[in-house]
Amino acid sequence: MTKQMNSRNESFFNKVYTIVKKIPHGKVTTYGLIARHLGTSKSARIVGYAMNSSHKFSNIPAHRVVNRNGLLTGRHHFFGSSLMQELLENEGAIIIDNKIKNFKDILWDPSTRK
DNA sequence: ACGGTGACGACAG
DNA sequence: TCTGTCGCCACCG
């Protein structure tokens, strides 16, 4: 084919969305883990940038992606600043001061693909 | 076509 | 522990 974006047919954004959709209910993951899983561990910022555009699509559980400390850094991009927290708490996360307390317990590594 | 942007992460002090 | 700084790079106007 004439067009080859990177080495795939799919844009980086699309790959990110594919991963995010696979996050199990009640689990969360991080921008860095997603980036690493895609083979570009230094592109965590791009993952965040991709999530910024995820509102244009549906069925993308963007609230399940937090930063490496379990901090809800993207909460302001939701429909109201507390929606992200409410969604996560509804899935069993314990959040205090915008930080997931049981972060290690519900962290999902995309590499496990389960 | 090109450079600013950014929901990050690692590291230094 | 906490804060600031720097490198990172795909996207979009």
mmCIF file of C-alpha atoms in Angstrom, chain A residues 41-94:
data_model
loop_
_atom_site.group_PDB
_atom_site.id
_atom_site.type_symbol
_atom_site.label_atom_id
_atom_site.label_comp_id
_atom_site.label_asym_id
_atom_site.label_seq_id
_atom_site.Cartn_x
_atom_site.Cartn_y
_atom_site.Cartn_z
ATOM 1 C CA SER A 41 7.721 3.408 26.727
ATOM 2 C CA LYS A 42 8.736 7.016 26.321
ATOM 3 C CA SER A 43 5.490 8.052 24.730
ATOM 4 C CA ALA A 44 3.314 8.163 27.804
ATOM 5 C CA ARG A 45 2.464 11.757 26.987
ATOM 6 C CA ILE A 46 1.137 10.714 23.640
ATOM 7 C CA VAL A 47 -1.148 8.251 25.372
ATOM 8 C CA GLY A 48 -2.500 11.090 27.479
ATOM 9 C CA TYR A 49 -2.909 13.146 24.379
ATOM 10 C CA ALA A 50 -4.821 10.314 22.787
ATOM 11 C CA MET A 51 -7.152 10.112 25.756
ATOM 12 C CA ASN A 52 -7.821 13.793 25.376
ATOM 13 C CA SER A 53 -9.341 13.019 22.000
ATOM 14 C CA SER A 54 -11.159 9.944 23.183
ATOM 15 C CA HIS A 55 -14.288 11.941 23.939
ATOM 16 C CA LYS A 56 -14.983 11.964 20.224
ATOM 17 C CA PHE A 57 -15.628 8.257 20.376
ATOM 18 C CA SER A 58 -17.842 6.115 22.513
ATOM 19 C CA ASN A 59 -17.205 3.003 24.526
ATOM 20 C CA ILE A 60 -13.814 4.192 25.632
ATOM 21 C CA PRO A 61 -13.545 3.890 29.429
ATOM 22 C CA ALA A 62 -11.142 6.769 29.794
ATOM 23 C CA HIS A 63 -11.783 6.952 33.522
ATOM 24 C CA ARG A 64 -9.828 3.703 33.943
ATOM 25 C CA VAL A 65 -6.599 5.362 32.886
ATOM 26 C CA VAL A 66 -4.691 7.249 35.550
ATOM 27 C CA ASN A 67 -1.123 8.316 36.010
ATOM 28 C CA ARG A 68 1.590 6.157 37.499
ATOM 29 C CA ASN A 69 0.770 7.231 41.044
ATOM 30 C CA GLY A 70 -2.891 6.384 40.797
ATOM 31 C CA LEU A 71 -3.757 10.048 40.642
ATOM 32 C CA LEU A 72 -6.836 11.081 38.687
ATOM 33 C CA THR A 73 -5.017 13.607 36.564
ATOM 34 C CA GLY A 74 -7.588 13.555 33.806
ATOM 35 C CA ARG A 75 -10.635 14.262 35.899
ATOM 36 C CA HIS A 76 -11.100 17.798 34.596
ATOM 37 C CA HIS A 77 -11.673 16.510 31.125
ATOM 38 C CA PHE A 78 -14.798 14.724 32.166
ATOM 39 C CA PHE A 79 -18.264 16.088 32.270
ATOM 40 C CA GLY A 80 -17.838 17.720 35.631
ATOM 41 C CA SER A 81 -14.806 17.275 37.774
ATOM 42 C CA SER A 82 -16.122 14.460 39.933
ATOM 43 C CA LEU A 83 -17.547 12.122 37.322
ATOM 44 C CA MET A 84 -14.296 10.239 36.859
ATOM 45 C CA GLN A 85 -14.052 9.610 40.591
ATOM 46 C CA GLU A 86 -17.663 8.498 40.815
ATOM 47 C CA LEU A 87 -17.264 6.060 37.966
ATOM 48 C CA LEU A 88 -14.210 4.520 39.569
ATOM 49 C CA GLU A 89 -15.736 4.333 43.018
ATOM 50 C CA ASN A 90 -18.714 2.652 41.447
ATOM 51 C CA GLU A 91 -16.299 -0.005 40.222
ATOM 52 C CA GLY A 92 -14.734 -0.552 43.611
ATOM 53 C CA ALA A 93 -11.909 1.945 43.680
ATOM 54 C CA ILE A 94 -11.214 3.758 46.924
#
